[in-house]
PDB file of C-alpha atoms in Angstrom:
ATOM      1  CA  MET M 343      82.273-113.053 263.462  1.00  0.00           C
ATOM      2  CA  GLN M 344      80.660-114.118 266.231  1.00  0.00           C
ATOM      3  CA  VAL M 345      81.277-117.446 264.657  1.00  0.00           C
ATOM      4  CA  VAL M 346      85.063-116.976 264.227  1.00  0.00           C
ATOM      5  CA  ASN M 347      85.476-115.663 268.003  1.00  0.00           C
ATOM      6  CA  THR M 348      83.600-118.610 270.301  1.00  0.00           C
ATOM      7  CA  ILE M 349      86.158-120.739 267.177  1.00  0.00           C
ATOM      8  CA  VAL M 350      88.991-119.222 268.728  1.00  0.00           C
ATOM      9  CA  LYS M 351      88.014-118.725 272.567  1.00  0.00           C
ATOM     10  CA  ASP M 352      86.200-121.888 272.837  1.00  0.00           C
ATOM     11  CA  SER M 353      85.991-124.346 270.973  1.00  0.00           C
ATOM     12  CA  LEU M 354      90.765-124.327 269.470  1.00  0.00           C
ATOM     13  CA  PRO M 355      91.692-124.112 273.613  1.00  0.00           C
ATOM     14  CA  SER M 356      89.044-127.160 275.242  1.00  0.00           C
ATOM     15  CA  TYR M 357      89.967-128.673 271.724  1.00  0.00           C
ATOM     16  CA  LEU M 358      93.800-128.672 272.063  1.00  0.00           C
ATOM     17  CA  ALA M 359      93.262-128.680 276.007  1.00  0.00           C
ATOM     18  CA  ASN M 360      91.975-132.673 275.406  1.00  0.00           C
ATOM     19  CA  LEU M 361      94.698-133.728 273.237  1.00  0.00           C
ATOM     20  CA  PRO M 362      96.091-136.782 274.764  1.00  0.00           C
ATOM     21  CA  ILE M 363      99.878-135.374 273.796  1.00  0.00           C
ATOM     22  CA  PRO M 364     102.306-137.516 276.310  1.00  0.00           C
ATOM     23  CA  ASP M 365     104.718-136.323 278.589  1.00  0.00           C
ATOM     24  CA  THR M 366     107.551-137.937 278.027  1.00  0.00           C
ATOM     25  CA  ILE M 367     109.190-138.632 274.390  1.00  0.00           C
ATOM     26  CA  LEU M 368     108.359-142.659 275.382  1.00  0.00           C
ATOM     27  CA  GLY M 369     104.910-142.294 276.138  1.00  0.00           C
ATOM     28  CA  TRP M 370     104.067-141.914 272.598  1.00  0.00           C
ATOM     29  CA  PHE M 371     104.837-145.281 271.645  1.00  0.00           C
ATOM     30  CA  LYS M 372     102.041-145.831 274.484  1.00  0.00           C
ATOM     31  CA  LEU M 373      99.239-143.992 272.402  1.00  0.00           C
ATOM     32  CA  SER M 374      96.491-146.052 271.676  1.00  0.00           C
ATOM     33  CA  VAL M 375      95.814-146.513 268.159  1.00  0.00           C
ATOM     34  CA  GLY M 376      91.883-144.464 269.402  1.00  0.00           C
ATOM     35  CA  GLU M 377      94.373-141.423 270.527  1.00  0.00           C
ATOM     36  CA  TRP M 378      96.701-141.240 266.934  1.00  0.00           C
ATOM     37  CA  ALA M 379      93.136-140.907 266.137  1.00  0.00           C
ATOM     38  CA  ARG M 380      92.013-138.190 267.832  1.00  0.00           C
ATOM     39  CA  LEU M 381      95.683-136.890 266.939  1.00  0.00           C
ATOM     40  CA  LEU M 382      95.762-136.804 263.182  1.00  0.00           C
ATOM     41  CA  PRO M 383      93.718-133.556 262.362  1.00  0.00           C
ATOM     42  CA  PHE M 384      95.334-131.605 264.758  1.00  0.00           C
ATOM     43  CA  GLY M 385      98.747-132.810 262.838  1.00  0.00           C
ATOM     44  CA  ILE M 386      97.879-131.981 259.415  1.00  0.00           C
ATOM     45  CA  ALA M 387      96.254-129.525 259.902  1.00  0.00           C
ATOM     46  CA  VAL M 388     100.008-128.048 261.492  1.00  0.00           C
ATOM     47  CA  GLY M 389     101.695-129.777 258.464  1.00  0.00           C
ATOM     48  CA  GLY M 390      99.007-128.415 255.889  1.00  0.00           C
ATOM     49  CA  LEU M 391     100.197-124.457 257.762  1.00  0.00           C
ATOM     50  CA  SER M 392     104.232-125.153 257.849  1.00  0.00           C
ATOM     51  CA  TYR M 393     103.422-126.360 254.263  1.00  0.00           C
ATOM     52  CA  LEU M 394     101.425-123.384 253.122  1.00  0.00           C
ATOM     53  CA  SER M 395     104.076-121.006 255.216  1.00  0.00           C
ATOM     54  CA  LEU M 396     106.821-122.210 253.911  1.00  0.00           C
ATOM     55  CA  GLN M 397     105.548-122.172 250.415  1.00  0.00           C
ATOM     56  CA  GLY M 398     104.508-118.582 250.458  1.00  0.00           C
ATOM     57  CA  LEU M 399     107.972-118.374 252.067  1.00  0.00           C
ATOM     58  CA  ALA M 400     109.710-119.499 248.960  1.00  0.00           C
ATOM     59  CA  ASN M 401     107.549-117.921 246.749  1.00  0.00           C
ATOM     60  CA  SER M 402     109.087-114.600 247.903  1.00  0.00           C
ATOM     61  CA  PRO M 403     111.545-112.467 245.570  1.00  0.00           C
ATOM     62  CA  VAL M 404     113.455-111.503 249.247  1.00  0.00           C
ATOM     63  CA  ILE M 405     113.873-114.183 251.132  1.00  0.00           C
ATOM     64  CA  GLY M 406     112.367-117.241 248.867  1.00  0.00           C
ATOM     65  CA  PRO M 407     115.616-117.931 247.014  1.00  0.00           C
ATOM     66  CA  MET M 408     117.748-118.881 250.468  1.00  0.00           C
ATOM     67  CA  ILE M 409     114.447-121.042 251.693  1.00  0.00           C
ATOM     68  CA  LYS M 410     114.329-123.137 249.116  1.00  0.00           C
ATOM     69  CA  ASP M 411     118.100-123.494 249.167  1.00  0.00           C
ATOM     70  CA  LYS M 412     118.380-124.300 252.922  1.00  0.00           C
ATOM     71  CA  LEU M 413     114.751-126.506 251.535  1.00  0.00           C
ATOM     72  CA  ALA M 414     116.782-128.499 249.522  1.00  0.00           C
ATOM     73  CA  CYS M 415     119.744-129.407 252.302  1.00  0.00           C
ATOM     74  CA  VAL M 416     117.350-130.791 254.674  1.00  0.00           C
ATOM     75  CA  LEU M 417     115.506-132.321 251.916  1.00  0.00           C
ATOM     76  CA  GLY M 418     118.364-134.074 250.606  1.00  0.00           C
ATOM     77  CA  GLU M 419     118.762-132.886 246.789  1.00  0.00           C
ATOM     78  CA  ASP M 420     121.714-132.528 244.770  1.00  0.00           C
ATOM     79  CA  LYS M 421     121.952-129.184 242.358  1.00  0.00           C
ATOM     80  CA  SER M 422     120.855-129.936 239.230  1.00  0.00           C
ATOM     81  CA  ARG M 423     123.599-130.411 236.872  1.00  0.00           C
ATOM     82  CA  VAL M 424     124.658-128.415 234.173  1.00  0.00           C
ATOM     83  CA  ASN M 425     125.674-131.777 231.944  1.00  0.00           C
ATOM     84  CA  ASN M 426     123.329-134.634 231.191  1.00  0.00           C
ATOM     85  CA  GLN M 427     124.852-136.722 228.742  1.00  0.00           C
ATOM     86  CA  ILE M 428     127.752-135.013 228.260  1.00  0.00           C
ATOM     87  CA  LYS M 429     131.202-137.933 228.638  1.00  0.00           C
ATOM     88  CA  MET M 430     129.005-138.856 231.511  1.00  0.00           C
ATOM     89  CA  GLU M 431     131.608-141.313 231.975  1.00  0.00           C
ATOM     90  CA  CYS M 432     134.476-138.782 232.285  1.00  0.00           C
ATOM     91  CA  PRO M 433     135.307-137.059 236.017  1.00  0.00           C
ATOM     92  CA  LYS M 434     135.781-133.838 233.496  1.00  0.00           C
ATOM     93  CA  VAL M 435     134.775-132.158 230.529  1.00  0.00           C
ATOM     94  CA  VAL M 436     137.732-131.350 228.870  1.00  0.00           C
ATOM     95  CA  ASP M 437     138.222-130.445 224.967  1.00  0.00           C
ATOM     96  CA  THR M 438     141.469-128.892 222.944  1.00  0.00           C
ATOM     97  CA  VAL M 439     141.105-127.072 219.945  1.00  0.00           C
ATOM     98  CA  ASP M 440     144.529-125.906 217.754  1.00  0.00           C
ATOM     99  CA  ILE M 441     143.737-122.401 216.953  1.00  0.00           C
ATOM    100  CA  GLU M 442     145.447-123.369 213.519  1.00  0.00           C
ATOM    101  CA  ASP M 443     142.013-125.765 212.907  1.00  0.00           C
ATOM    102  CA  ILE M 444     139.912-122.984 212.571  1.00  0.00           C
ATOM    103  CA  ALA M 445     139.318-121.170 209.743  1.00  0.00           C
ATOM    104  CA  GLU M 446     137.570-117.911 210.182  1.00  0.00           C
ATOM    105  CA  LYS M 447     135.209-118.452 213.409  1.00  0.00           C
ATOM    106  CA  ALA M 448     134.210-121.142 215.929  1.00  0.00           C
ATOM    107  CA  VAL M 449     131.343-120.747 217.802  1.00  0.00           C
ATOM    108  CA  TYR M 450     130.976-123.370 221.272  1.00  0.00           C
ATOM    109  CA  CYS M 451     128.680-124.279 223.307  1.00  0.00           C
ATOM    110  CA  ARG M 452     127.684-123.299 227.061  1.00  0.00           C
ATOM    111  CA  CYS M 453     124.202-124.816 227.629  1.00  0.00           C
ATOM    112  CA  TRP M 454     125.747-128.204 227.020  1.00  0.00           C
ATOM    113  CA  LYS M 455     122.464-129.647 225.419  1.00  0.00           C
ATOM    114  CA  SER M 456     123.820-129.620 222.215  1.00  0.00           C
ATOM    115  CA  LYS M 457     124.489-132.829 220.330  1.00  0.00           C
ATOM    116  CA  LYS M 458     127.222-131.611 218.158  1.00  0.00           C
ATOM    117  CA  PHE M 459     129.201-131.258 221.012  1.00  0.00           C
ATOM    118  CA  PRO M 460     132.202-128.993 221.842  1.00  0.00           C
ATOM    119  CA  PHE M 461     130.459-127.019 218.980  1.00  0.00           C
ATOM    120  CA  CYS M 462     127.108-125.442 219.764  1.00  0.00           C
ATOM    121  CA  ASP M 463     123.881-126.510 217.491  1.00  0.00           C
ATOM    122  CA  GLY M 464     121.654-124.067 219.012  1.00  0.00           C
ATOM    123  CA  SER M 465     120.134-125.940 220.971  1.00  0.00           C
ATOM    124  CA  HIS M 466     120.632-123.431 223.611  1.00  0.00           C
ATOM    125  CA  ALA M 467     117.415-121.443 222.100  1.00  0.00           C
ATOM    126  CA  LYS M 468     115.396-124.335 223.967  1.00  0.00           C
ATOM    127  CA  HIS M 469     117.032-124.261 226.867  1.00  0.00           C
ATOM    128  CA  ASN M 470     116.367-121.279 226.995  1.00  0.00           C
ATOM    129  CA  LYS M 471     113.312-121.246 226.292  1.00  0.00           C
ATOM    130  CA  GLU M 472     112.255-124.225 228.778  1.00  0.00           C
ATOM    131  CA  THR M 473     114.051-122.523 231.506  1.00  0.00           C
ATOM    132  CA  GLY M 474     114.456-118.984 231.435  1.00  0.00           C
ATOM    133  CA  ASP M 475     117.467-118.742 230.711  1.00  0.00           C
ATOM    134  CA  ASN M 476     120.053-116.128 228.804  1.00  0.00           C
ATOM    135  CA  VAL M 477     123.185-118.264 227.704  1.00  0.00           C
ATOM    136  CA  GLY M 478     123.923-118.078 224.079  1.00  0.00           C
ATOM    137  CA  PRO M 479     127.291-120.176 222.817  1.00  0.00           C
ATOM    138  CA  LEU M 480     131.037-119.071 222.935  1.00  0.00           C
ATOM    139  CA  ILE M 481     131.973-117.241 219.218  1.00  0.00           C
ATOM    140  CA  VAL M 482     136.127-117.885 219.054  1.00  0.00           C
ATOM    141  CA  LYS M 483     137.185-115.778 215.564  1.00  0.00           C
ATOM    142  CA  LYS M 484     140.471-115.140 214.140  1.00  0.00           C
ATOM    143  CA  SER M 485     142.067-112.196 214.029  1.00  0.00           C
ATOM    144  CA  GLN M 486     142.834-110.434 210.913  1.00  0.00           C
TER     145      GLN M 486
END
């Protein structure tokens, strides 16, 4: 415990006091290579602690989803697309099926992974296993 006490009370304050931190924004441009080299360990330590703190918070169940959403906005990440393969050239995917064309029932895809879209081919099972999702098909039956 004495080692930690010495680092926190003696070594760290003297290290921070000797860092070449300029008084103005323009002062950062006047730092020499040696001064930047002295700032590098401090910058890496602050950046690393910030990263680890954000990762810990982002994985917490209460505020994690909110932090991940805010980080995605700050970092310029787009929300992930649902449809990555079907009629990508169209501004909106629309399919029409006449109810008279349905024999007994029709099974329609809702996961956007089907090779027979708009009909389901069971691709949602693989999607659900990979993502932890619970999507399934839309089943339309004719009334008797």
